[in-house]
Short mmCIF file of C-alpha atoms in Angstrom, two decimals:
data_model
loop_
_atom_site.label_atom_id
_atom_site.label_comp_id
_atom_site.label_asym_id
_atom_site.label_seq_id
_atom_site.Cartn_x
_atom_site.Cartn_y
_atom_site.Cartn_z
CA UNK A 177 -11.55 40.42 39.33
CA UNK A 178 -11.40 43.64 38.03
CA UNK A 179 -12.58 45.01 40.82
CA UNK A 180 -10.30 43.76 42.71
CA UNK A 181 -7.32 44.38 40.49
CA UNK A 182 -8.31 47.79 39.89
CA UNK A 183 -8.50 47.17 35.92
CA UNK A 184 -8.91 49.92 33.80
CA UNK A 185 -9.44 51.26 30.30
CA UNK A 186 -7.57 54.21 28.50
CA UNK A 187 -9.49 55.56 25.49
CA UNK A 188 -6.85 57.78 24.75
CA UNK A 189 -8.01 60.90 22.61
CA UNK A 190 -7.07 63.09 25.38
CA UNK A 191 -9.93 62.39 27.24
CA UNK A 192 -7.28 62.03 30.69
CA UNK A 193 -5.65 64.78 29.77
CA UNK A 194 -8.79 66.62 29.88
CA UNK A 195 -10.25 65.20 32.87
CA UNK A 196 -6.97 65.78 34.54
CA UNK A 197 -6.83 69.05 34.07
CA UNK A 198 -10.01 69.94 35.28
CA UNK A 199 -9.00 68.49 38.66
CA UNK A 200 -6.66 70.83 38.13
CA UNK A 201 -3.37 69.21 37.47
CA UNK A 202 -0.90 71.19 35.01
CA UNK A 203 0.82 70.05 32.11
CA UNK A 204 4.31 69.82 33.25
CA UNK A 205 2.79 67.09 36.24
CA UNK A 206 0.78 64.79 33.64
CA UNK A 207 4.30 64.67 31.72
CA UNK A 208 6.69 64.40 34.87
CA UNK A 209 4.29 61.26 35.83
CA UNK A 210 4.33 59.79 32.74
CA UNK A 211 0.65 60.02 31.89
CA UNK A 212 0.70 62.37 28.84
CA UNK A 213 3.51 63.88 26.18
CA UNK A 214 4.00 66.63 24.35
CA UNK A 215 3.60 65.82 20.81
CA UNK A 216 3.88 68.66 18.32
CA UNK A 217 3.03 71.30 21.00
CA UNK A 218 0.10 69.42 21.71
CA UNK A 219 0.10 67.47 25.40
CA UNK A 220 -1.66 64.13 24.64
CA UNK A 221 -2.25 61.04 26.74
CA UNK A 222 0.29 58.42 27.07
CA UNK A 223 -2.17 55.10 26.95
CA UNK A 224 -4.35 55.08 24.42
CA UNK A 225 -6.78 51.74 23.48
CA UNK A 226 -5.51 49.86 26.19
CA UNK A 227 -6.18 47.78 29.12
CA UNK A 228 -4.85 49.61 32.29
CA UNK A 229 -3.16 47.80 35.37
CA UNK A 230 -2.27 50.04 38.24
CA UNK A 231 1.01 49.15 39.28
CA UNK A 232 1.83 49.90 43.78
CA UNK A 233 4.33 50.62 46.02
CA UNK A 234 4.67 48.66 48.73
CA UNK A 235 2.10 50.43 50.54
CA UNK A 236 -0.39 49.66 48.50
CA UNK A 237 -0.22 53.32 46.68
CA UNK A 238 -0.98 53.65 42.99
CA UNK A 239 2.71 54.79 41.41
CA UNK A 240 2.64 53.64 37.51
CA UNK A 241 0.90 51.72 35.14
CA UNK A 242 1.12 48.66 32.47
CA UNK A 243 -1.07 48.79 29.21
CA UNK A 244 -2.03 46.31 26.82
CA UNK A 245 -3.35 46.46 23.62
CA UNK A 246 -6.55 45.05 23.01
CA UNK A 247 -8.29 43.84 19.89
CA UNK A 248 -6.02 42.40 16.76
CA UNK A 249 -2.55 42.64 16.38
CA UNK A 250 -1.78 45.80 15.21
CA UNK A 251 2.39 46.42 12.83
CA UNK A 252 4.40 48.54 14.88
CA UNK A 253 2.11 48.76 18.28
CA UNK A 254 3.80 47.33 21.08
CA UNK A 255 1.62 44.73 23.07
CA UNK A 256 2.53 46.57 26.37
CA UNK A 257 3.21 50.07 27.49
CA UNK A 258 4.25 50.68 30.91
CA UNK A 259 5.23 53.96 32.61
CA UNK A 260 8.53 55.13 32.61
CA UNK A 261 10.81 55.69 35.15
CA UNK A 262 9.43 58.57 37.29
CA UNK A 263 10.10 60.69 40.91
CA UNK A 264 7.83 58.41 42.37
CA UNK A 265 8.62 54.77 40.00
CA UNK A 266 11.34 52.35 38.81
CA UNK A 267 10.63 49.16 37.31
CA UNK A 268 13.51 48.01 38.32
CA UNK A 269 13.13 48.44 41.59
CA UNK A 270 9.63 47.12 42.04
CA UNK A 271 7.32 44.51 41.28
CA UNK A 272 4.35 44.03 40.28
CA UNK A 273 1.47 42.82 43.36
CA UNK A 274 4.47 43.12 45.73
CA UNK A 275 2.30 44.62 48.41
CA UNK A 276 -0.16 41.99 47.96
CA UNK A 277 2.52 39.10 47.93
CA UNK A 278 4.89 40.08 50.63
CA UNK A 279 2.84 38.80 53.99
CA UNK A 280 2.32 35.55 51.99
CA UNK A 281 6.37 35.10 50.75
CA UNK A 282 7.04 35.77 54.44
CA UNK A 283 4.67 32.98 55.93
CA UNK A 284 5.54 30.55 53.01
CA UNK A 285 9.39 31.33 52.67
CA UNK A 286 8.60 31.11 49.10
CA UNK A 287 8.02 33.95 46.36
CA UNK A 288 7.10 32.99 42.69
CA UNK A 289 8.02 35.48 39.90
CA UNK A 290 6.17 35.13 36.72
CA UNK A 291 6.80 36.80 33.21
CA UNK A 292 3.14 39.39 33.46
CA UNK A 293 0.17 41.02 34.78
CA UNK A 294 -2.18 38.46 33.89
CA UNK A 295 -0.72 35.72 35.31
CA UNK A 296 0.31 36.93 38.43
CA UNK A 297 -3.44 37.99 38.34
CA UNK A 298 -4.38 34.31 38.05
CA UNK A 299 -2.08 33.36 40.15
CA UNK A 300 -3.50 35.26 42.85
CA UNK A 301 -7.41 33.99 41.82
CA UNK A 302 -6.61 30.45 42.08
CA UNK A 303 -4.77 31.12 45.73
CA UNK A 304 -1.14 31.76 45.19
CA UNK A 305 -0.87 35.11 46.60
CA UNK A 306 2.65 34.86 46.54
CA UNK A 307 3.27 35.60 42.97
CA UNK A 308 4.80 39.08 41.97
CA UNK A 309 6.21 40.26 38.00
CA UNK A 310 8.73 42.29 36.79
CA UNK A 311 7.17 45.35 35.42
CA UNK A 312 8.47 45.81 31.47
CA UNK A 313 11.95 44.63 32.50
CA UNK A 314 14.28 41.83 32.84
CA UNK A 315 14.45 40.13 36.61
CA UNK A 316 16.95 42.23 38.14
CA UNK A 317 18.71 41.89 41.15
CA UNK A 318 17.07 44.52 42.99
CA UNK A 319 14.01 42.38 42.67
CA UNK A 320 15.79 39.53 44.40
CA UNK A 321 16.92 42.23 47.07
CA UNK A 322 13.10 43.30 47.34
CA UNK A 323 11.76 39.39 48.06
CA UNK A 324 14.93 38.68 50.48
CA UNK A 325 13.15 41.31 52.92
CA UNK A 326 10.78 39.11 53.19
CA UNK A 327 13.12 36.05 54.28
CA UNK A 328 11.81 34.09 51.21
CA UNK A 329 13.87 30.82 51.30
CA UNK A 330 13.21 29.93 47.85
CA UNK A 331 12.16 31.98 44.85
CA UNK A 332 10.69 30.33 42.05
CA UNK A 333 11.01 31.56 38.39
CA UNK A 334 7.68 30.78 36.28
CA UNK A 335 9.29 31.25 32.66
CA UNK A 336 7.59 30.51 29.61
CA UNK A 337 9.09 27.68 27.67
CA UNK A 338 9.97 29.85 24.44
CA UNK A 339 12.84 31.50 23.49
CA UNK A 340 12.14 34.37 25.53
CA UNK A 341 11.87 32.49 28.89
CA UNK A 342 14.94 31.07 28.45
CA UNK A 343 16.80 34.25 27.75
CA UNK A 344 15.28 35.37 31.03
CA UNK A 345 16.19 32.07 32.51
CA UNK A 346 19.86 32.83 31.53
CA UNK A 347 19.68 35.96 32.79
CA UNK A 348 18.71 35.24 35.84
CA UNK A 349 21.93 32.52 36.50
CA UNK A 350 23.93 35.65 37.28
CA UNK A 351 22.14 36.09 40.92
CA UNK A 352 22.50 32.67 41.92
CA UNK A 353 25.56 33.57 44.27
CA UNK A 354 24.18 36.88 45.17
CA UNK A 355 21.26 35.39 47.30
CA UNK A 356 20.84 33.03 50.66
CA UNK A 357 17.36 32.11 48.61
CA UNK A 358 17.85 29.03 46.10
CA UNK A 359 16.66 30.30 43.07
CA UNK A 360 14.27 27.95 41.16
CA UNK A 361 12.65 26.92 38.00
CA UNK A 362 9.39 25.87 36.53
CA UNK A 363 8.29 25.26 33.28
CA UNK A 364 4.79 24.37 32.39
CA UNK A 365 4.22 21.69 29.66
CA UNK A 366 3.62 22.86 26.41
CA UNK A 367 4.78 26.00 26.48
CA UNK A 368 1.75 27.53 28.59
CA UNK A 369 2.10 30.46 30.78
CA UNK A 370 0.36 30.45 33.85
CA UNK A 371 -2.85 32.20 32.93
CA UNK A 372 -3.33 29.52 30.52
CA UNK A 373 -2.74 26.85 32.79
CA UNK A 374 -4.32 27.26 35.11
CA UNK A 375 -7.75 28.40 33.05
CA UNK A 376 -7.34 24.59 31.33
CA UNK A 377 -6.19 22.50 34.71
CA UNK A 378 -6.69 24.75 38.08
CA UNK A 379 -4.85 25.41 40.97
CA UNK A 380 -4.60 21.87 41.90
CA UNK A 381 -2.19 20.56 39.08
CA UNK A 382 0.00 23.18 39.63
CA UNK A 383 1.01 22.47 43.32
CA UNK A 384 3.00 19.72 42.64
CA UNK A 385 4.68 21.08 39.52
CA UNK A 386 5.87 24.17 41.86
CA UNK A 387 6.92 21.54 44.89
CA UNK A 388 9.43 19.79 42.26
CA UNK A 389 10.67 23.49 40.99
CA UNK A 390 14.24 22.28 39.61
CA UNK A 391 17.47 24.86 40.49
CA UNK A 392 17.51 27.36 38.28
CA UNK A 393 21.06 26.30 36.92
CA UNK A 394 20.25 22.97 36.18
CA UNK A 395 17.22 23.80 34.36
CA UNK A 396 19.63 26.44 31.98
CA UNK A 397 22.63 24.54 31.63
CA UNK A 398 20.44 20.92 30.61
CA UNK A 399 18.28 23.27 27.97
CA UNK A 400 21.43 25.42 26.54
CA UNK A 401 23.50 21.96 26.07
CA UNK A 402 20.50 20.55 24.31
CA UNK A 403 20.49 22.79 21.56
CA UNK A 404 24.64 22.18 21.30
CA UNK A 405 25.94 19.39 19.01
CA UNK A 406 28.47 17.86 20.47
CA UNK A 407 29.49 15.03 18.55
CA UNK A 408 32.81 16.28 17.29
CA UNK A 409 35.98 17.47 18.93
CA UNK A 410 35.81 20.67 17.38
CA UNK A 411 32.03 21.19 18.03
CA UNK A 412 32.88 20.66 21.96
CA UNK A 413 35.37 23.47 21.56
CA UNK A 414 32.63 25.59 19.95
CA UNK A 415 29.83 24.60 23.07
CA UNK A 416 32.62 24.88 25.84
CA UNK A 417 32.78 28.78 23.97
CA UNK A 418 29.32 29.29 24.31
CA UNK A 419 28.85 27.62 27.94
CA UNK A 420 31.96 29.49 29.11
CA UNK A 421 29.88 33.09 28.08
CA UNK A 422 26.65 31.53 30.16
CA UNK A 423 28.82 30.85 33.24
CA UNK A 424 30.70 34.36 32.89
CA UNK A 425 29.20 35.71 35.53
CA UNK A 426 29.82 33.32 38.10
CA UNK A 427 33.67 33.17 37.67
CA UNK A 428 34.74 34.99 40.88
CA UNK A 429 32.15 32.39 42.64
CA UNK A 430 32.72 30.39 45.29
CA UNK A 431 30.33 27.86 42.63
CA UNK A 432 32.61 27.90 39.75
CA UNK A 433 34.41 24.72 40.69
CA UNK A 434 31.52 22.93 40.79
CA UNK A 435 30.20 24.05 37.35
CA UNK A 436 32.77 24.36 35.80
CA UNK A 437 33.90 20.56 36.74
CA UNK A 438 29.75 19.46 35.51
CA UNK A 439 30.51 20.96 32.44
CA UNK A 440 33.70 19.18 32.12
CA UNK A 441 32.18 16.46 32.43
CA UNK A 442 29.79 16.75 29.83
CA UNK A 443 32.27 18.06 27.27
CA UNK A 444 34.78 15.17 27.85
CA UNK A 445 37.76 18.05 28.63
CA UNK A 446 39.60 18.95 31.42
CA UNK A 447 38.58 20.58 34.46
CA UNK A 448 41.53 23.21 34.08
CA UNK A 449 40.43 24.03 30.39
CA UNK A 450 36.91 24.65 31.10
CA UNK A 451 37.93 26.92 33.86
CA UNK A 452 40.36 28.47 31.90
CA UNK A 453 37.81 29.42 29.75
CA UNK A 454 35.12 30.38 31.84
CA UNK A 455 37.58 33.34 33.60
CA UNK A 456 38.28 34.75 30.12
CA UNK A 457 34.65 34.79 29.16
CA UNK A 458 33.31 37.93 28.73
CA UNK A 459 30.99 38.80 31.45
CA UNK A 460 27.46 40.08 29.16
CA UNK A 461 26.43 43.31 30.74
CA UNK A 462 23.28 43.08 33.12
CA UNK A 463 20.41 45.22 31.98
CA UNK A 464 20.75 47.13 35.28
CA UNK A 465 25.05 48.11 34.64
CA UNK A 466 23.53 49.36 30.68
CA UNK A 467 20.16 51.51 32.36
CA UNK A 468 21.21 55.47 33.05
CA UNK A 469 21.15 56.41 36.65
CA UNK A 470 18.26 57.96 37.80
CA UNK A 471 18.25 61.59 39.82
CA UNK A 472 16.77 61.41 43.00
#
């Protein structure tokens, strides 16, 4: 598998940095690809103790990397480091295994997008070469744009059950109208990612818990109403509030009638009011509208 993957180690200790240079790379190119920094006047290497995953193009050509820390837990050491945006990289513009997943997602019609490496790494082992990440970043919508060329009909979001997955769940509502592909979710029980999963039950149980993938909508609006209490009038007020800030996004939709009259339902109000206050919701800024523009 490793192999295969192209897994690596970085030992850090400037040991790239040296080996780099002797191929004779300079300074100012380690640092403009993101593989060293200049610390103190000293250039050092970026990864250091970690796992490596080379991270391609869809070509197939090495253009960043993800690395994870191994051993214990260590205060104040982020479990992943990937490489910043470069000349040559933007993570939110690519995926991780795209140009392994794309002739698969266009035979199938189907692309799955899981939370990281090692699961779509799994994924792949136990046959489902249609599974791609997001590389250190929320699901954007440039990374539905980058599946639709492959005329996926269906893309189906793998999110872990904690808070986390959620979040990204949520996030990901905002696309829904923005895409021909229905946009799909699966949880696996008890909170397992797919690595794990799949290590405990194989490739088999899985297949039918990604054939009933539920739309993604359903999924978030049933899990954020959950976690409302809505047994008083004023309490309704206060989820209609919170469900109007989930649905922001969609208020110019052609879709809002129909959520906005489900959640009407629910709440025991009018259709009107929960429209109402869906349109003066505050549309939460995507990830994408907050990042810096890039030069070219």
């Amino acid at each position: 598998v490793c192999r295969r993957w192209g897994l690596g180690f970085a030992p850090g200790r400037g040991q790239l940095v040296a080996q780099l240079r002797a191929k004779g790379f300079t300074s100012a190119e380690l640092i403009a690809a993101d593989l060293a920094q200049e610390r103190s006047g000293r250039v050092m290497d970026r990864f250091y103790d970690r796992v490596m995953f080379p991270i391609h193009d869809e070509q197939g050509r090495t253009i960043a990397f993800g690395g994870r820390v191994i051993g214990p837990k260590r205060d104040n050491v982020a479990k992943y480091v990937n490489t910043r945006d470069t000349a040559a990289f933007n993570k939110g513009k690519h995926l991780f295994a795209y140009d392994r997943a794309k002739e698969t997602m266009a035979a199938t019609g189907e692309a799955i997008v899981c939370e990281g490496y090692t699961d779509v790494i799994a994924m792949h082992e136990a046959g489902f070469t249609n599974a791609v990440a997001a590389l250190g970043t929320a699901f954007r919508l440039d990374h539905v744009r980058l599946m639709e060329r492959q005329r996926v009909s269906r893309i189906v979001c793998m999110f872990d059950g904690d808070a986390a997955g959620q979040r990204a769940a949520e996030r990901a509502v905002r696309y829904i109208d923005k895409t021909s592909a229905a946009l799909l979710c699966v949880v696996l029980p008890d909170n397992q990612d797919p690595m794990e999963f799949l290590s405990a039950h194989g490739g088999d149980a899985l297949r039918p818990i990604l054939a009933a993938a539920r739309p993604l909508m359903d999924f978030v609006f049933e899990k954020r109403l959950a976690g409302l209490d809505l047994s008083a009038p004023g309490l309704r007020v206060r989820a209609l509030a919170d469900m109007a800030q989930l649905l922001a996004p969609l208020k110019h939709s052609v879709l809002l009638d129909e959520y906005a009259t489900r959640l009407a339902d629910t709440l025991g109000m009018d259709v009107a009011e929960t429209k109402r206050a869906i349109r003066e919701a505050k549309v939460a800024e995507a990830e994408e509208d907050r990042a810096p523009a890039r030069a070219a």
